[in-house]
Amino acid sequence: MLAAVLWPVLAVLTLLASLEDFAEWLLSSKERARARTRARDEEERKRAIKANALDQLFDGDWTAAAGQLLLRWYGHSSHPKRLLVLTPDRVVLAAPPERVSVRQTERMVVVAEIPVSEARVEDPLLGIHRSDRLRLVFADGSWLTVITDEQRSEVHKYLALPHGARHEMIRHGGGKLHG
């Protein structure tokens, strides 16, 4: 008699446990699907970086403008970090001093000021993939890759704006962007 009373309760508890296991399985399969999607997106991003040669420092021509800039760039400081600043009429690169110090960013010095007629900054993956890569393209067709500290730097966001909005932003005081 006791078994007849307890059987429905045990059946309900077993059913609830099975439903809980099923819900966990569904949630974990959704998480697995999200992880697969993230992994696939990351693989596509890596392929796009390689396809656009953004995995290379520069075009390889030391005699062209990009190669000459790199030679001057490292002549100022061997420290790998640079500050890239876009102004309405030029691209500015600044570098910390040769020796690394606590306040190196406060002592950055301009190592290159390039008029926009001679070089432009572009995001080859704009609208395709989020990336920490930009390209500095010179008038002679040579280029170098700039890797930013974050995937969506201020420069990336600026380059994503329509041209009219860029000029409006600069006119209203947002003219210096760095990445």
JSON list of C-alpha atoms in Angstrom, two decimals, residues 13-148:
[
{"chain": "A", "resi": 13, "resn": "LEU", "atom": "CA", "xyz": [10.42, 13.26, -9.06]},
{"chain": "A", "resi": 14, "resn": "THR", "atom": "CA", "xyz": [12.07, 11.06, -11.69]},
{"chain": "A", "resi": 15, "resn": "LEU", "atom": "CA", "xyz": [10.28, 12.97, -14.44]},
{"chain": "A", "resi": 16, "resn": "LEU", "atom": "CA", "xyz": [11.42, 16.31, -12.95]},
{"chain": "A", "resi": 17, "resn": "ALA", "atom": "CA", "xyz": [15.02, 15.09, -12.71]},
{"chain": "A", "resi": 18, "resn": "SER", "atom": "CA", "xyz": [14.87, 13.96, -16.34]},
{"chain": "A", "resi": 19, "resn": "LEU", "atom": "CA", "xyz": [13.45, 17.34, -17.37]},
{"chain": "A", "resi": 20, "resn": "GLU", "atom": "CA", "xyz": [16.21, 19.10, -15.45]},
{"chain": "A", "resi": 21, "resn": "ASP", "atom": "CA", "xyz": [18.86, 16.96, -17.19]},
{"chain": "A", "resi": 22, "resn": "PHE", "atom": "CA", "xyz": [17.24, 17.69, -20.55]},
{"chain": "A", "resi": 23, "resn": "ALA", "atom": "CA", "xyz": [17.20, 21.46, -19.84]},
{"chain": "A", "resi": 24, "resn": "GLU", "atom": "CA", "xyz": [20.90, 21.36, -18.88]},
{"chain": "A", "resi": 25, "resn": "TRP", "atom": "CA", "xyz": [21.66, 19.42, -22.07]},
{"chain": "A", "resi": 26, "resn": "LEU", "atom": "CA", "xyz": [19.77, 22.01, -24.15]},
{"chain": "A", "resi": 27, "resn": "LEU", "atom": "CA", "xyz": [21.60, 24.89, -22.47]},
{"chain": "A", "resi": 28, "resn": "SER", "atom": "CA", "xyz": [24.97, 23.22, -22.86]},
{"chain": "A", "resi": 29, "resn": "SER", "atom": "CA", "xyz": [24.25, 22.47, -26.53]},
{"chain": "A", "resi": 30, "resn": "LYS", "atom": "CA", "xyz": [23.38, 26.16, -27.08]},
{"chain": "A", "resi": 31, "resn": "GLU", "atom": "CA", "xyz": [26.64, 27.14, -25.38]},
{"chain": "A", "resi": 32, "resn": "ARG", "atom": "CA", "xyz": [28.52, 24.60, -27.51]},
{"chain": "A", "resi": 33, "resn": "ALA", "atom": "CA", "xyz": [26.87, 26.08, -30.63]},
{"chain": "A", "resi": 34, "resn": "ARG", "atom": "CA", "xyz": [27.88, 29.59, -29.54]},
{"chain": "A", "resi": 35, "resn": "ALA", "atom": "CA", "xyz": [31.44, 28.39, -28.91]},
{"chain": "A", "resi": 36, "resn": "ARG", "atom": "CA", "xyz": [31.53, 26.76, -32.38]},
{"chain": "A", "resi": 37, "resn": "THR", "atom": "CA", "xyz": [30.26, 30.00, -33.92]},
{"chain": "A", "resi": 38, "resn": "ARG", "atom": "CA", "xyz": [32.89, 32.05, -32.07]},
{"chain": "A", "resi": 39, "resn": "ALA", "atom": "CA", "xyz": [35.63, 29.62, -33.15]},
{"chain": "A", "resi": 40, "resn": "ARG", "atom": "CA", "xyz": [34.42, 29.72, -36.77]},
{"chain": "A", "resi": 41, "resn": "ASP", "atom": "CA", "xyz": [34.29, 33.55, -36.70]},
{"chain": "A", "resi": 42, "resn": "GLU", "atom": "CA", "xyz": [37.82, 33.67, -35.27]},
{"chain": "A", "resi": 43, "resn": "GLU", "atom": "CA", "xyz": [39.09, 31.32, -38.00]},
{"chain": "A", "resi": 44, "resn": "GLU", "atom": "CA", "xyz": [37.42, 33.47, -40.68]},
{"chain": "A", "resi": 45, "resn": "ARG", "atom": "CA", "xyz": [38.97, 36.59, -39.13]},
{"chain": "A", "resi": 46, "resn": "LYS", "atom": "CA", "xyz": [42.43, 34.98, -39.17]},
{"chain": "A", "resi": 47, "resn": "ARG", "atom": "CA", "xyz": [41.96, 33.96, -42.82]},
{"chain": "A", "resi": 48, "resn": "ALA", "atom": "CA", "xyz": [40.89, 37.52, -43.70]},
{"chain": "A", "resi": 49, "resn": "ILE", "atom": "CA", "xyz": [43.93, 38.95, -41.92]},
{"chain": "A", "resi": 50, "resn": "LYS", "atom": "CA", "xyz": [46.19, 36.62, -43.90]},
{"chain": "A", "resi": 51, "resn": "ALA", "atom": "CA", "xyz": [44.34, 37.25, -47.19]},
{"chain": "A", "resi": 52, "resn": "ASN", "atom": "CA", "xyz": [44.82, 41.02, -46.75]},
{"chain": "A", "resi": 53, "resn": "ALA", "atom": "CA", "xyz": [48.48, 40.57, -45.73]},
{"chain": "A", "resi": 54, "resn": "LEU", "atom": "CA", "xyz": [47.70, 42.15, -42.35]},
{"chain": "A", "resi": 55, "resn": "ASP", "atom": "CA", "xyz": [49.87, 39.46, -40.78]},
{"chain": "A", "resi": 56, "resn": "GLN", "atom": "CA", "xyz": [52.90, 41.08, -42.43]},
{"chain": "A", "resi": 57, "resn": "LEU", "atom": "CA", "xyz": [54.68, 44.14, -41.03]},
{"chain": "A", "resi": 58, "resn": "PHE", "atom": "CA", "xyz": [55.03, 45.88, -44.39]},
{"chain": "A", "resi": 59, "resn": "ASP", "atom": "CA", "xyz": [55.15, 45.27, -48.13]},
{"chain": "A", "resi": 60, "resn": "GLY", "atom": "CA", "xyz": [58.84, 44.29, -48.00]},
{"chain": "A", "resi": 61, "resn": "ASP", "atom": "CA", "xyz": [60.28, 47.12, -50.10]},
{"chain": "A", "resi": 62, "resn": "TRP", "atom": "CA", "xyz": [62.87, 48.92, -47.98]},
{"chain": "A", "resi": 63, "resn": "THR", "atom": "CA", "xyz": [63.38, 51.60, -50.66]},
{"chain": "A", "resi": 64, "resn": "ALA", "atom": "CA", "xyz": [59.71, 52.65, -50.78]},
{"chain": "A", "resi": 65, "resn": "ALA", "atom": "CA", "xyz": [58.08, 55.12, -48.37]},
{"chain": "A", "resi": 66, "resn": "ALA", "atom": "CA", "xyz": [56.87, 52.45, -45.89]},
{"chain": "A", "resi": 67, "resn": "GLY", "atom": "CA", "xyz": [60.29, 50.80, -45.65]},
{"chain": "A", "resi": 68, "resn": "GLN", "atom": "CA", "xyz": [62.04, 54.14, -45.24]},
{"chain": "A", "resi": 69, "resn": "LEU", "atom": "CA", "xyz": [59.58, 55.14, -42.49]},
{"chain": "A", "resi": 70, "resn": "LEU", "atom": "CA", "xyz": [60.30, 51.88, -40.65]},
{"chain": "A", "resi": 71, "resn": "LEU", "atom": "CA", "xyz": [64.04, 52.52, -40.84]},
{"chain": "A", "resi": 72, "resn": "ARG", "atom": "CA", "xyz": [63.58, 56.03, -39.40]},
{"chain": "A", "resi": 73, "resn": "TRP", "atom": "CA", "xyz": [60.95, 54.78, -36.94]},
{"chain": "A", "resi": 74, "resn": "TYR", "atom": "CA", "xyz": [63.31, 52.27, -35.31]},
{"chain": "A", "resi": 75, "resn": "GLY", "atom": "CA", "xyz": [66.16, 54.75, -35.49]},
{"chain": "A", "resi": 76, "resn": "HIS", "atom": "CA", "xyz": [64.27, 56.94, -33.01]},
{"chain": "A", "resi": 77, "resn": "SER", "atom": "CA", "xyz": [63.35, 54.17, -30.60]},
{"chain": "A", "resi": 78, "resn": "SER", "atom": "CA", "xyz": [63.53, 50.40, -30.59]},
{"chain": "A", "resi": 79, "resn": "HIS", "atom": "CA", "xyz": [60.49, 50.27, -28.32]},
{"chain": "A", "resi": 80, "resn": "PRO", "atom": "CA", "xyz": [57.71, 48.56, -30.31]},
{"chain": "A", "resi": 81, "resn": "LYS", "atom": "CA", "xyz": [54.84, 50.77, -29.13]},
{"chain": "A", "resi": 82, "resn": "ARG", "atom": "CA", "xyz": [53.84, 53.82, -31.16]},
{"chain": "A", "resi": 83, "resn": "LEU", "atom": "CA", "xyz": [51.02, 56.30, -30.87]},
{"chain": "A", "resi": 84, "resn": "LEU", "atom": "CA", "xyz": [49.07, 56.83, -34.09]},
{"chain": "A", "resi": 85, "resn": "VAL", "atom": "CA", "xyz": [47.22, 60.14, -34.26]},
{"chain": "A", "resi": 86, "resn": "LEU", "atom": "CA", "xyz": [44.98, 61.27, -37.11]},
{"chain": "A", "resi": 87, "resn": "THR", "atom": "CA", "xyz": [44.50, 64.98, -37.64]},
{"chain": "A", "resi": 88, "resn": "PRO", "atom": "CA", "xyz": [42.56, 66.66, -40.46]},
{"chain": "A", "resi": 89, "resn": "ASP", "atom": "CA", "xyz": [45.69, 67.12, -42.56]},
{"chain": "A", "resi": 90, "resn": "ARG", "atom": "CA", "xyz": [48.23, 64.54, -41.39]},
{"chain": "A", "resi": 91, "resn": "VAL", "atom": "CA", "xyz": [49.01, 61.19, -39.84]},
{"chain": "A", "resi": 92, "resn": "VAL", "atom": "CA", "xyz": [51.27, 61.55, -36.81]},
{"chain": "A", "resi": 93, "resn": "LEU", "atom": "CA", "xyz": [53.37, 58.80, -35.22]},
{"chain": "A", "resi": 94, "resn": "ALA", "atom": "CA", "xyz": [54.93, 59.29, -31.80]},
{"chain": "A", "resi": 95, "resn": "ALA", "atom": "CA", "xyz": [57.25, 56.97, -29.90]},
{"chain": "A", "resi": 96, "resn": "PRO", "atom": "CA", "xyz": [58.50, 56.62, -26.33]},
{"chain": "A", "resi": 97, "resn": "PRO", "atom": "CA", "xyz": [62.19, 57.21, -25.64]},
{"chain": "A", "resi": 98, "resn": "GLU", "atom": "CA", "xyz": [64.75, 54.48, -26.32]},
{"chain": "A", "resi": 99, "resn": "ARG", "atom": "CA", "xyz": [64.76, 53.27, -22.72]},
{"chain": "A", "resi": 100, "resn": "VAL", "atom": "CA", "xyz": [61.54, 52.01, -21.22]},
{"chain": "A", "resi": 101, "resn": "SER", "atom": "CA", "xyz": [60.50, 53.96, -18.14]},
{"chain": "A", "resi": 102, "resn": "VAL", "atom": "CA", "xyz": [57.50, 54.35, -15.88]},
{"chain": "A", "resi": 103, "resn": "ARG", "atom": "CA", "xyz": [56.33, 57.56, -17.54]},
{"chain": "A", "resi": 104, "resn": "GLN", "atom": "CA", "xyz": [57.31, 56.74, -21.11]},
{"chain": "A", "resi": 105, "resn": "THR", "atom": "CA", "xyz": [53.96, 57.73, -22.60]},
{"chain": "A", "resi": 106, "resn": "GLU", "atom": "CA", "xyz": [54.26, 61.21, -21.11]},
{"chain": "A", "resi": 107, "resn": "ARG", "atom": "CA", "xyz": [57.63, 61.62, -22.81]},
{"chain": "A", "resi": 108, "resn": "MET", "atom": "CA", "xyz": [56.60, 60.41, -26.27]},
{"chain": "A", "resi": 109, "resn": "VAL", "atom": "CA", "xyz": [58.11, 62.36, -29.11]},
{"chain": "A", "resi": 110, "resn": "VAL", "atom": "CA", "xyz": [56.81, 62.77, -32.65]},
{"chain": "A", "resi": 111, "resn": "VAL", "atom": "CA", "xyz": [58.84, 60.56, -34.98]},
{"chain": "A", "resi": 112, "resn": "ALA", "atom": "CA", "xyz": [56.85, 61.20, -38.17]},
{"chain": "A", "resi": 113, "resn": "GLU", "atom": "CA", "xyz": [54.28, 63.66, -39.48]},
{"chain": "A", "resi": 114, "resn": "ILE", "atom": "CA", "xyz": [52.93, 62.51, -42.82]},
{"chain": "A", "resi": 115, "resn": "PRO", "atom": "CA", "xyz": [50.61, 64.77, -44.84]},
{"chain": "A", "resi": 116, "resn": "VAL", "atom": "CA", "xyz": [47.36, 63.09, -45.95]},
{"chain": "A", "resi": 117, "resn": "SER", "atom": "CA", "xyz": [48.47, 63.69, -49.54]},
{"chain": "A", "resi": 118, "resn": "GLU", "atom": "CA", "xyz": [51.33, 61.23, -48.90]},
{"chain": "A", "resi": 119, "resn": "ALA", "atom": "CA", "xyz": [49.63, 58.58, -46.74]},
{"chain": "A", "resi": 120, "resn": "ARG", "atom": "CA", "xyz": [46.26, 57.41, -45.49]},
{"chain": "A", "resi": 121, "resn": "VAL", "atom": "CA", "xyz": [45.12, 55.02, -42.77]},
{"chain": "A", "resi": 122, "resn": "GLU", "atom": "CA", "xyz": [42.62, 52.34, -43.76]},
{"chain": "A", "resi": 123, "resn": "ASP", "atom": "CA", "xyz": [40.88, 49.39, -42.16]},
{"chain": "A", "resi": 124, "resn": "PRO", "atom": "CA", "xyz": [40.87, 46.63, -44.81]},
{"chain": "A", "resi": 125, "resn": "LEU", "atom": "CA", "xyz": [38.50, 44.50, -42.70]},
{"chain": "A", "resi": 126, "resn": "LEU", "atom": "CA", "xyz": [36.00, 47.30, -42.04]},
{"chain": "A", "resi": 127, "resn": "GLY", "atom": "CA", "xyz": [32.50, 45.87, -42.04]},
{"chain": "A", "resi": 128, "resn": "ILE", "atom": "CA", "xyz": [33.77, 42.31, -42.44]},
{"chain": "A", "resi": 129, "resn": "HIS", "atom": "CA", "xyz": [35.52, 41.42, -39.18]},
{"chain": "A", "resi": 130, "resn": "ARG", "atom": "CA", "xyz": [36.52, 43.17, -35.97]},
{"chain": "A", "resi": 131, "resn": "SER", "atom": "CA", "xyz": [40.26, 43.52, -36.02]},
{"chain": "A", "resi": 132, "resn": "ASP", "atom": "CA", "xyz": [43.17, 45.11, -34.20]},
{"chain": "A", "resi": 133, "resn": "ARG", "atom": "CA", "xyz": [44.88, 45.77, -37.57]},
{"chain": "A", "resi": 134, "resn": "LEU", "atom": "CA", "xyz": [45.08, 48.94, -39.65]},
{"chain": "A", "resi": 135, "resn": "ARG", "atom": "CA", "xyz": [47.09, 49.72, -42.75]},
{"chain": "A", "resi": 136, "resn": "LEU", "atom": "CA", "xyz": [49.09, 52.87, -43.39]},
{"chain": "A", "resi": 137, "resn": "VAL", "atom": "CA", "xyz": [49.16, 53.21, -47.20]},
{"chain": "A", "resi": 138, "resn": "PHE", "atom": "CA", "xyz": [51.57, 55.60, -48.88]},
{"chain": "A", "resi": 139, "resn": "ALA", "atom": "CA", "xyz": [51.13, 57.47, -52.17]},
{"chain": "A", "resi": 140, "resn": "ASP", "atom": "CA", "xyz": [53.76, 55.23, -53.82]},
{"chain": "A", "resi": 141, "resn": "GLY", "atom": "CA", "xyz": [51.60, 52.16, -53.02]},
{"chain": "A", "resi": 142, "resn": "SER", "atom": "CA", "xyz": [53.83, 50.86, -50.23]},
{"chain": "A", "resi": 143, "resn": "TRP", "atom": "CA", "xyz": [52.20, 50.06, -46.91]},
{"chain": "A", "resi": 144, "resn": "LEU", "atom": "CA", "xyz": [52.76, 48.96, -43.35]},
{"chain": "A", "resi": 145, "resn": "THR", "atom": "CA", "xyz": [50.50, 47.25, -40.86]},
{"chain": "A", "resi": 146, "resn": "VAL", "atom": "CA", "xyz": [49.66, 48.90, -37.55]},
{"chain": "A", "resi": 147, "resn": "ILE", "atom": "CA", "xyz": [48.43, 46.68, -34.71]},
{"chain": "A", "resi": 148, "resn": "THR", "atom": "CA", "xyz": [46.35, 48.53, -32.13]}
]
